[in-house]
Coordinates of C-alpha atoms and ligand atoms in Angstrom, one line a residue:
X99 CA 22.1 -130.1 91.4
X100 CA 18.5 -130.4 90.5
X101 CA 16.3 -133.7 90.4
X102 CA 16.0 -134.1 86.0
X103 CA 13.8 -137.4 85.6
X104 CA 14.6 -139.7 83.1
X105 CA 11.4 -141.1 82.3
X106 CA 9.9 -137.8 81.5
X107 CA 12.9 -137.2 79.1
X108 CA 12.6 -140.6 77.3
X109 CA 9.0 -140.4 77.3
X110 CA 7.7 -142.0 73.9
X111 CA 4.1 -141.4 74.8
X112 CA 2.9 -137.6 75.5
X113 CA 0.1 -136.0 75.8
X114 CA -1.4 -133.1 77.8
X115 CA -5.2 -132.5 78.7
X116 CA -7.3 -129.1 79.5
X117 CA -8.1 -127.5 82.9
X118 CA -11.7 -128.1 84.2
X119 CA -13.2 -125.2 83.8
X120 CA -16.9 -126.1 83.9
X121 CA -19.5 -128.1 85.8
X122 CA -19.6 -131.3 84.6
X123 CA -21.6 -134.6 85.3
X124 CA -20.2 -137.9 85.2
X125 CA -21.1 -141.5 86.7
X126 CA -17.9 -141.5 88.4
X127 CA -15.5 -138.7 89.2
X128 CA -11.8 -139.9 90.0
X129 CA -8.8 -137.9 91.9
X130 CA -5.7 -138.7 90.6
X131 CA -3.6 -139.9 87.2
X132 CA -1.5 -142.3 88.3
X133 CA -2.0 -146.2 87.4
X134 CA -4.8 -146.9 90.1
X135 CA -7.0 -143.7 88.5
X136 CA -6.3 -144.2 85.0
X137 CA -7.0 -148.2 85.2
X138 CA -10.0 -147.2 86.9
X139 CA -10.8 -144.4 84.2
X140 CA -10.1 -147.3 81.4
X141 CA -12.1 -150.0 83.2
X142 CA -15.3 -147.7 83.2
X143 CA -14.8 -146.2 80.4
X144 CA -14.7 -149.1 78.4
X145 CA -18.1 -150.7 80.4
X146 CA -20.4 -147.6 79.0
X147 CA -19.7 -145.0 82.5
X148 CA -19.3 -141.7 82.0
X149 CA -15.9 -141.0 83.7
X150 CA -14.2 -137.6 84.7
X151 CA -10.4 -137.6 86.0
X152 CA -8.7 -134.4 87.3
X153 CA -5.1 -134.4 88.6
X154 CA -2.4 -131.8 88.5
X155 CA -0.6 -133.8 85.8
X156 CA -0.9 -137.5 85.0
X157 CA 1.8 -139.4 86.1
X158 CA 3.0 -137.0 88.8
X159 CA 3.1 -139.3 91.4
X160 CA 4.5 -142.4 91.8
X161 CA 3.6 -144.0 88.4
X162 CA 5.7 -141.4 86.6
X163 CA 9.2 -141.7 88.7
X164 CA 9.3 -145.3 89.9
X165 CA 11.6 -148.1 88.7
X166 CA 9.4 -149.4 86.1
X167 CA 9.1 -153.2 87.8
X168 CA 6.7 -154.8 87.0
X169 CA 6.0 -157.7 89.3
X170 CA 3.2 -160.0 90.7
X171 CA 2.5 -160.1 93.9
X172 CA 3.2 -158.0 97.0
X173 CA 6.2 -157.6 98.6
X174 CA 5.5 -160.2 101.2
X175 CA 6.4 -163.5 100.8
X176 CA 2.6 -165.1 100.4
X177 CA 2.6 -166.5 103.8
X178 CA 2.9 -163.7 106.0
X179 CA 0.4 -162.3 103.7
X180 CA -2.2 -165.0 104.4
X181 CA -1.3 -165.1 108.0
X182 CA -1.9 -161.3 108.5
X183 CA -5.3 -161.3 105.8
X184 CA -6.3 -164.6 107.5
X185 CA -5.9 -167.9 105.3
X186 CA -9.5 -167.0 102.8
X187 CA -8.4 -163.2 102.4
X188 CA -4.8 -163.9 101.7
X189 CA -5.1 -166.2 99.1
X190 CA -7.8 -164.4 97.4
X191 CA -5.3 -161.3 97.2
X192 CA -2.1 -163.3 96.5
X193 CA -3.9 -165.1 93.8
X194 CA -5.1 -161.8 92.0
X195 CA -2.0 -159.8 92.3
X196 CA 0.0 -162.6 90.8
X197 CA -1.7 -162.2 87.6
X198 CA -1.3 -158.3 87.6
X199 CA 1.7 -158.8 85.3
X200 CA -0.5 -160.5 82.9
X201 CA -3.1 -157.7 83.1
X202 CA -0.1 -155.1 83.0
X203 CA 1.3 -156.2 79.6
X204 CA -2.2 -157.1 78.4
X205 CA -3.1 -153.5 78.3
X206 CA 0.4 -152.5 76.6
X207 CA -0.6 -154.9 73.9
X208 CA -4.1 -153.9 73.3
X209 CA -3.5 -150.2 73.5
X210 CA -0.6 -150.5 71.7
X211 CA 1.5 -148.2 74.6
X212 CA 4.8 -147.3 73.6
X213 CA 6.4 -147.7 76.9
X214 CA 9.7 -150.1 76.2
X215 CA 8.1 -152.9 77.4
X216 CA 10.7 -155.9 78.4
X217 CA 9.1 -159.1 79.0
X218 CA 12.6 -160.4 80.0
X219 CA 11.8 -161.0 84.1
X220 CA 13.3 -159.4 87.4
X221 CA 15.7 -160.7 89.8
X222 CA 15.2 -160.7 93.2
X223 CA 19.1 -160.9 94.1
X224 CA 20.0 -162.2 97.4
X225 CA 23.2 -159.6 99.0
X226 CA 23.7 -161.9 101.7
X227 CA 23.5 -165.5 103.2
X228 CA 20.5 -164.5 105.0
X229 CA 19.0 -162.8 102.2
X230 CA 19.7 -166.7 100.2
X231 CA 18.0 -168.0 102.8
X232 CA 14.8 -165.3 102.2
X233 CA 14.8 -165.9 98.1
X234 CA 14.6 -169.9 99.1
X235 CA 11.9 -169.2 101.6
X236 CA 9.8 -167.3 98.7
X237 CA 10.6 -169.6 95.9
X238 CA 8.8 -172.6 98.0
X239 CA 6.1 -170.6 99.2
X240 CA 5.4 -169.4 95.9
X241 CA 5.8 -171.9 93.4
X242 CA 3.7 -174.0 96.1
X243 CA 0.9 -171.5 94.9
X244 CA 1.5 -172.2 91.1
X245 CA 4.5 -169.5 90.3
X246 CA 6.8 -170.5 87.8
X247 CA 10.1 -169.6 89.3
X248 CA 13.8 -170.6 88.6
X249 CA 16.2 -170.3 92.0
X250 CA 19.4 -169.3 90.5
X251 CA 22.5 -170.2 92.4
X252 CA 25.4 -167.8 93.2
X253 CA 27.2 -169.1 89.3
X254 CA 24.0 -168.8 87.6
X255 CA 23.4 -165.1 88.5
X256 CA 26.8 -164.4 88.2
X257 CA 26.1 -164.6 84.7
X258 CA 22.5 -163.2 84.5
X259 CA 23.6 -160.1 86.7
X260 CA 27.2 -159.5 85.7
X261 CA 28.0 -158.9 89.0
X262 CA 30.3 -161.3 91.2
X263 CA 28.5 -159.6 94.5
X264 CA 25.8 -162.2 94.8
X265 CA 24.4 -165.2 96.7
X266 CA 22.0 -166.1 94.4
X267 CA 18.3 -164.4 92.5
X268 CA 15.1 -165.5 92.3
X269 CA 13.9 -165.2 88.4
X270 CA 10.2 -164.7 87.9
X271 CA 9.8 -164.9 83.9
X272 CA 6.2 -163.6 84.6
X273 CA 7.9 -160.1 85.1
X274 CA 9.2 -157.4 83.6
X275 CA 10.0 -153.5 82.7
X276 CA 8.7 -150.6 81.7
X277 CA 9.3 -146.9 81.3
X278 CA 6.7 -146.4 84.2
X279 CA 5.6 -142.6 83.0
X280 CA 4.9 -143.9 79.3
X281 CA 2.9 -146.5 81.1
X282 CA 0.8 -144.3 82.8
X283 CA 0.5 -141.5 80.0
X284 CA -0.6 -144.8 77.3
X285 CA -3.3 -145.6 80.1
X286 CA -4.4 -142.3 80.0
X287 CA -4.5 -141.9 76.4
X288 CA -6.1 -145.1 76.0
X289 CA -9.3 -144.1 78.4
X290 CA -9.7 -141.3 77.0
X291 CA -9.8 -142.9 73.2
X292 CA -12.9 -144.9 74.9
X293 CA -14.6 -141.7 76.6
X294 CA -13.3 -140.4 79.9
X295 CA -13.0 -136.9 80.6
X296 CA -9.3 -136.0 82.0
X297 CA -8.1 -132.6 82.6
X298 CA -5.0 -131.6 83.8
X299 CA -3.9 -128.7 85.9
X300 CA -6.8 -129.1 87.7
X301 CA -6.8 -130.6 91.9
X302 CA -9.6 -131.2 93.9
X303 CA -9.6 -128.9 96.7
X304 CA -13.0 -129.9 98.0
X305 CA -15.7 -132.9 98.2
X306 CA -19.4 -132.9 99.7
X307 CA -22.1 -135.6 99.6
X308 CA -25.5 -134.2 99.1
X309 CA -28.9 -135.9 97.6
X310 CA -27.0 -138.9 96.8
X311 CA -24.7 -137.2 94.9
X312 CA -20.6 -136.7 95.3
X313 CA -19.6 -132.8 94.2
X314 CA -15.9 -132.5 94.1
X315 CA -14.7 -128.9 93.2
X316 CA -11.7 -127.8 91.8
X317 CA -10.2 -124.1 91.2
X318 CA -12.0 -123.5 88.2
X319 CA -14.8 -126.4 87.8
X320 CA -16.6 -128.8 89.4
X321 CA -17.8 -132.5 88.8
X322 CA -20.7 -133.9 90.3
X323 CA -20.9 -137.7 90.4
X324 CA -23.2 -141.1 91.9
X325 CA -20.2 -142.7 92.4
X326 CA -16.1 -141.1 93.1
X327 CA -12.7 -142.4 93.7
X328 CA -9.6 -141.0 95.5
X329 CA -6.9 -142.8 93.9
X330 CA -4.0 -140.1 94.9
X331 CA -1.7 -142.4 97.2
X332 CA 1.1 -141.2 98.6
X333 CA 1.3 -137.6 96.4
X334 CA -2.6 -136.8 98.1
X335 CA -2.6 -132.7 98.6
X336 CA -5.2 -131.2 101.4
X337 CA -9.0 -131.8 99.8
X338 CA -11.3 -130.4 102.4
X339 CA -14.3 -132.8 102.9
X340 CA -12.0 -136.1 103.2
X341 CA -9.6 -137.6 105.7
X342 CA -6.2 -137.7 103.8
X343 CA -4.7 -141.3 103.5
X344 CA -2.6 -142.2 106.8
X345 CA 0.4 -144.0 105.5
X346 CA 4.3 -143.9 106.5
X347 CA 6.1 -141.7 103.9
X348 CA 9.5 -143.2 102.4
X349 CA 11.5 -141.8 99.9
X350 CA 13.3 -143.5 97.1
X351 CA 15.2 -142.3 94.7
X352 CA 17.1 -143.5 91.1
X353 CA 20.3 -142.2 89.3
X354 CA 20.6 -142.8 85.9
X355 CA 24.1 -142.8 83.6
X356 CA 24.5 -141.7 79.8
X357 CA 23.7 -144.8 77.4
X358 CA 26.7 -147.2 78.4
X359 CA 28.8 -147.8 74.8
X360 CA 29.3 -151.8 74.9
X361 CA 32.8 -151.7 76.2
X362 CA 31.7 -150.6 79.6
X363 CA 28.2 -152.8 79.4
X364 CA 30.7 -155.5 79.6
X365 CA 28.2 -158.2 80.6
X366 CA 25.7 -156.0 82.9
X367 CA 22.3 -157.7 82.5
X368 CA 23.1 -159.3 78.8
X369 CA 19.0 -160.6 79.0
X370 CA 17.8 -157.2 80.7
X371 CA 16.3 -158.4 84.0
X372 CA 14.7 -155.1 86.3
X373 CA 16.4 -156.2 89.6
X374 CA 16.3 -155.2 93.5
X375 CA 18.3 -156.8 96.3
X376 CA 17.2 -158.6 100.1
X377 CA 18.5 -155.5 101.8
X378 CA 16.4 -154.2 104.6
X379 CA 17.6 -150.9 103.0
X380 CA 16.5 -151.5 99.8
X381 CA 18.3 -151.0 96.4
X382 CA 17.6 -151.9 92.5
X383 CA 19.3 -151.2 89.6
X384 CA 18.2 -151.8 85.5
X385 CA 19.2 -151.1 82.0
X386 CA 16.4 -148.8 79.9
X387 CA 16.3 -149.0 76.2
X388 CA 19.5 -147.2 75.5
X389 CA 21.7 -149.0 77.7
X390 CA 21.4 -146.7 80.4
X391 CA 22.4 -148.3 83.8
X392 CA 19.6 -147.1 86.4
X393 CA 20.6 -147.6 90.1
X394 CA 18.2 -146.7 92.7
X395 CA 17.8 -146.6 96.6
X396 CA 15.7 -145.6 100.0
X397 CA 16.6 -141.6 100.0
X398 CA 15.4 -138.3 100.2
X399 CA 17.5 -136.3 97.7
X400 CA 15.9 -133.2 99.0
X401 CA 15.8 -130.0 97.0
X402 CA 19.5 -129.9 96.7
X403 CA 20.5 -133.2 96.1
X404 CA 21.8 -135.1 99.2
X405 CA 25.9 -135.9 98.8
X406 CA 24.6 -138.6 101.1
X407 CA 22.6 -140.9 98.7
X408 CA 24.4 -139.9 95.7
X409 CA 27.5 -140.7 96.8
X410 CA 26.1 -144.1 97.8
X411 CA 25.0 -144.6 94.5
X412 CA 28.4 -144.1 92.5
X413 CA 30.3 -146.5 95.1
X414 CA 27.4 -148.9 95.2
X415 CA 27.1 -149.3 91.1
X416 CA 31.2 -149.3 91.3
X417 CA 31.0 -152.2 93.7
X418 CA 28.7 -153.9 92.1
X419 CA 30.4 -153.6 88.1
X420 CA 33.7 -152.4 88.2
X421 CA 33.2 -151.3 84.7
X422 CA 31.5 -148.7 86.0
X423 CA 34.5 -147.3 87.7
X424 CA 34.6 -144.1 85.9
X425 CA 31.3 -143.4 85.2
X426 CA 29.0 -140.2 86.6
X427 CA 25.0 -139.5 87.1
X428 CA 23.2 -137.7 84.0
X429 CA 19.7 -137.6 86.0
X430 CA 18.6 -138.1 89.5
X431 CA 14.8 -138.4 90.9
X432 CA 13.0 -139.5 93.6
X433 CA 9.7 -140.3 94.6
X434 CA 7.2 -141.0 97.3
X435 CA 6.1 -144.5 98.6
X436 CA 2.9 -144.7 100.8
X437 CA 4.3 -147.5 103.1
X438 CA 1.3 -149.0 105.5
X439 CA 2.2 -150.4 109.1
X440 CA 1.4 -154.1 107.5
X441 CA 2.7 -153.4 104.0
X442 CA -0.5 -154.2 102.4
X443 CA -2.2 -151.8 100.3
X444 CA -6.2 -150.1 102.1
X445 CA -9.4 -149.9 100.2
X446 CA -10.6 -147.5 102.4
X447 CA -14.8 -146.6 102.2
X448 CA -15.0 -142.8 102.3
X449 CA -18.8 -142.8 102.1
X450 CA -21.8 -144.7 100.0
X451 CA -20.0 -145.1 96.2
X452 CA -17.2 -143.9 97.6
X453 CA -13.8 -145.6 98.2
X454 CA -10.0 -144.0 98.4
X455 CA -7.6 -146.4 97.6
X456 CA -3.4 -146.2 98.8
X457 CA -0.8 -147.9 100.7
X458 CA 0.7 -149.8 97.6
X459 CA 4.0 -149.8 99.7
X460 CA 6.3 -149.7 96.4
X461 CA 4.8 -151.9 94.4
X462 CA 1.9 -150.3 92.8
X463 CA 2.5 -151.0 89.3
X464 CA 0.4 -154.7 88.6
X465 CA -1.2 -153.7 92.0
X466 CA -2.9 -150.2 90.9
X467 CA -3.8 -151.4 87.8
X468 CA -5.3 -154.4 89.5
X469 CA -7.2 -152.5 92.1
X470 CA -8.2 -149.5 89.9
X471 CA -9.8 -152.1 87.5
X472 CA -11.5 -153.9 89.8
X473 CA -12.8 -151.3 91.9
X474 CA -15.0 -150.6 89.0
X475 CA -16.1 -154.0 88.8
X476 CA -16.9 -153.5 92.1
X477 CA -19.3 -150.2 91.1
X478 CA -20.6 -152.0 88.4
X479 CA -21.9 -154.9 90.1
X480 CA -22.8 -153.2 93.1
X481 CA -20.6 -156.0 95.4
X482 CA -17.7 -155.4 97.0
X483 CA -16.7 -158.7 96.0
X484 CA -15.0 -158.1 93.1
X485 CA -12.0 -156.5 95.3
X486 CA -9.1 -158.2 95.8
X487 CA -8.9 -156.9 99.8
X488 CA -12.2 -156.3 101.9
X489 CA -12.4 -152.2 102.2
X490 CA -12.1 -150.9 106.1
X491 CA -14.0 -147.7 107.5
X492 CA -11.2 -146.8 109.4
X493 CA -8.1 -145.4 108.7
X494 CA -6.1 -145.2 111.5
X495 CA -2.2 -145.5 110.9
X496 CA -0.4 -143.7 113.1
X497 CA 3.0 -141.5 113.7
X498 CA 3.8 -142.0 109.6
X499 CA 5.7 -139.2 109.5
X500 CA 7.7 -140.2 112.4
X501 CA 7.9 -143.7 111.0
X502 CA 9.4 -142.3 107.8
X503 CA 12.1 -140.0 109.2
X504 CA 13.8 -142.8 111.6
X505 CA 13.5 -144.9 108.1
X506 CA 15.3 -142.0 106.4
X507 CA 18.0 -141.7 109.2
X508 CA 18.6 -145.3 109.1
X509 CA 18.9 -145.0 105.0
X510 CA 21.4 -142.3 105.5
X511 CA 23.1 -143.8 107.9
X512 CA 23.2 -147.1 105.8
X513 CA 24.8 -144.9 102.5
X514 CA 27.2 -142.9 104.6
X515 CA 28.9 -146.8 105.4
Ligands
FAD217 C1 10.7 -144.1 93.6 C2 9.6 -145.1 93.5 C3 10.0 -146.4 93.0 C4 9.0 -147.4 92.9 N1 9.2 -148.5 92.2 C5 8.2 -149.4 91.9 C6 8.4 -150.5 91.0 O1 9.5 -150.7 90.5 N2 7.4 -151.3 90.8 C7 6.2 -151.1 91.4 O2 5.3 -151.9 91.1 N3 5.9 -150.0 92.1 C8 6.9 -149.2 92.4 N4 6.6 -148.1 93.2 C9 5.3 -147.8 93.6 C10 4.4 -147.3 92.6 O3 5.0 -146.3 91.8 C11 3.1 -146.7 93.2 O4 2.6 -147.6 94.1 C12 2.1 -146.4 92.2 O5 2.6 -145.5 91.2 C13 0.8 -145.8 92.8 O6 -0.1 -145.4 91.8 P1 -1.3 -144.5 92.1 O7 -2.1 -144.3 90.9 O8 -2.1 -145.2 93.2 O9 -0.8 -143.2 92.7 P2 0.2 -142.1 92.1 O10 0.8 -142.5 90.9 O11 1.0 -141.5 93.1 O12 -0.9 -141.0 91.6 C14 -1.6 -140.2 92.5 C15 -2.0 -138.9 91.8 O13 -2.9 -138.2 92.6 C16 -2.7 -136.8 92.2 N5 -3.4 -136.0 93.3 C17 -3.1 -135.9 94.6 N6 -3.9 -135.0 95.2 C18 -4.7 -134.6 94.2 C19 -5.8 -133.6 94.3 N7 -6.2 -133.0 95.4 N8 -6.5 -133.4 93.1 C20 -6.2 -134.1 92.0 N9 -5.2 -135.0 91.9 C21 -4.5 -135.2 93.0 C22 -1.2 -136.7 92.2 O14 -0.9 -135.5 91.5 C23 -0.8 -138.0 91.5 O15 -0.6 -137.8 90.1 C24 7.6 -147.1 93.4 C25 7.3 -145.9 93.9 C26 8.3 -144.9 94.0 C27 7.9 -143.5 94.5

């Protein structure tokens, strides 16, 4: 069976961009479409920069095949992020990525991007006692930081899930969903409207610094920049000149049914939460705009999809709604997460101007946008201050492709149960 992505067949917002074929001169050059490049591509665009943006496609990354939450924060509890930041770095970074929703849905608004936006919230759905006792443990660490939260309790999400098969969700009203490729493409669109250069079809395969000034050459073209941004993540393909990111690789992937008629619905999400569970192997499952029912999990579906995960995911959405007893799989996709060893996203100084930015470790969405934003703040003011995470020099995570095949084995071995 082969991998068919839903998001690029329900896409409301296309477009498609040239190939470089010149020499061009920007301000800033940046490598890579996805939300952290496009942000950034917006963000200088709209402060007077001249801005050029190459990928192979936009959106072919992460932003175009994830689950389309949109969340605030990380995926630490706030805590464990202070205690590994220290107490000053972790609240700075907790306290910006909070608001990332707000940022998120600001730019849908302004830029009018037709992305089936759902301000409805997402559940973070507790599978187990222990995984109560985690949702309890985050709703007073975070509404001690200001989040507006309701801890629902195993009758309460009953009825906001439609599922019988949990101990209780945490609802953050602040959240939502998207159609994460539409999201991406309207970002795109939307920088371009105020002046960046993007082409298409068109990867870096090279970068030098010489005379103060950044050249990073592609097939066909080349652009040469005072200031440059690698903002490929986990999807980063060999650019001679740079280390590549170091990150642990995991795989996730989502299945997605026909449009469910409201017989079978029966109940499912009637206010349309995006939702994920306390597993330690991860699962989430929404609605889109046509009543499809999206179920996702940790997986590599491979190139021939693995009987493994999709099996899994038929029994799993079974289990969970037993309306869903007869139903089968229209599309399955999967994607890339660049997980880091802490789970906290690098800013990572290539050289002078010069910053790569990865490790979102699935949950890039507010993140990206966040970062991308601000790391032109951060060229425009010439302080590194603006940045929600001090940059390192040193980008040393190590065994990640290790790391991520004893995380698929343990994911297989998890859906074959
Ligand atoms: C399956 C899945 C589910 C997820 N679910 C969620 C979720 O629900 N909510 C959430 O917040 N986050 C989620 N994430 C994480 C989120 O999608 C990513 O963190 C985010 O998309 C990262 O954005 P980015 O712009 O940094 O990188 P990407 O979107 O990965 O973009 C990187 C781009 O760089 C380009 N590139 C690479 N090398 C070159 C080169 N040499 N030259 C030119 N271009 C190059 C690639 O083609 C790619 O388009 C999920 C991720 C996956 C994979």
């Amino acid at each position: 069976m082969r991998q068919i992505n839903l998001w690029q067949k329900n896409s409301k917002e296309n477009i498609s961009f040239e190939s470089l074929k010149d020499s061009v001169v920007s301000d800033l050059a940046i490598i890579g479409g996805g939300y952290t490049g496009c942000s950034a591509a917006l963000t200088a665009a709209e402060n007077g920069l001249s801005v050029t943006l190459i990928d192979k496609k936009i959106g072919f990354g992460g932003s175009g095949r994830n689950v389309g939450l949109v969340n605030s924060g990380l995926w630490l509890p706030p805590k464990k992020v202070e205690h590994i930041l220290g107490k000053n770095a972790g609240i700075k970074l907790n306290k910006s990525l909070s608001s990332a929703p707000d940022l998120v849905f600001k730019l849908i608004d302004k830029y009018k991007i037709d992305c089936n936006a759902n301000r409805s919230g997402t559940l973070h759905c507790a599978h187990s006692h222990k995984g109560l006792d985690d949702i309890q443990n985050r709703y007073q660490q975070l509404t001690e930081r200001g989040a507006e939260l309701e801890l629902l309790d195993r009758e309460e999400a009953e009825k906001r899930i439609g599922s019988s098969k949990f101990y209780g969700a945490l609802l953050n009203k602040r959240a939502g969903t998207i159609n994460p490729l539409s999201y991406c493409r309207g970002l795109a669109k939307a920088a371009q409207s105020k002046g960046a250069n993007i082409f298409e079809s068109s990867l870096a395969k090279k970068i030098d610094y010489k005379n103060k000034l950044w050249t990073i050459r592609t097939e066909s073209g080349s652009i040469q920049s005072k200031m440059l941004l690698l903002a490929t993540n986990a999807y980063q393909q060999t650019i001679k000149g740079v280390d590549s990111s170091k990150y642990t690789p995991v795989y996730y992937f989502q299945a997605a049914t026909k449009p469910l008629s409201s017989h079978v619905l029966d109940g499912i999400l009637p206010n349309n939460e995006g939702c994920w569970d306390t597993a330690t192997v991860m699962s989430s499952f929404r609605l889109d705009s046509d009543n499809r029912f999206i179920i996702g999990g940790i997986g590599n579906l491979g190139s021939n999809i693995s009987k493994i995960h999709s099996n899994w995911a038929t029994r799993k959405a079974q289990t969970l709604f037993p309306s869903l007893n007869n139903i089968s799989f229209d599309y399955f996709w999967g994607g890339q997460i660049a997980m880091t060893d802490d789970h906290i996203p690098k800013i990572y100084r290539i050289g002078h101007n010069a910053y790569s930015i990865f490790g979102y470790s699935g949950r890039g969405i507010g993140p990206g946008t966040y970062f991308g934003k601000s790391i032109v703040e951060t060229f425009l003011n010439d302080n590194e201050d603006s940045l929600p995470i001090k940059p390192t020099s040193n980008n040393n995570e190590r065994l990640g492709k290790l790391k991520g095949s004893l995380i698929e084995f343990g994911a297989k071995l998890n859906h074959l149960i």
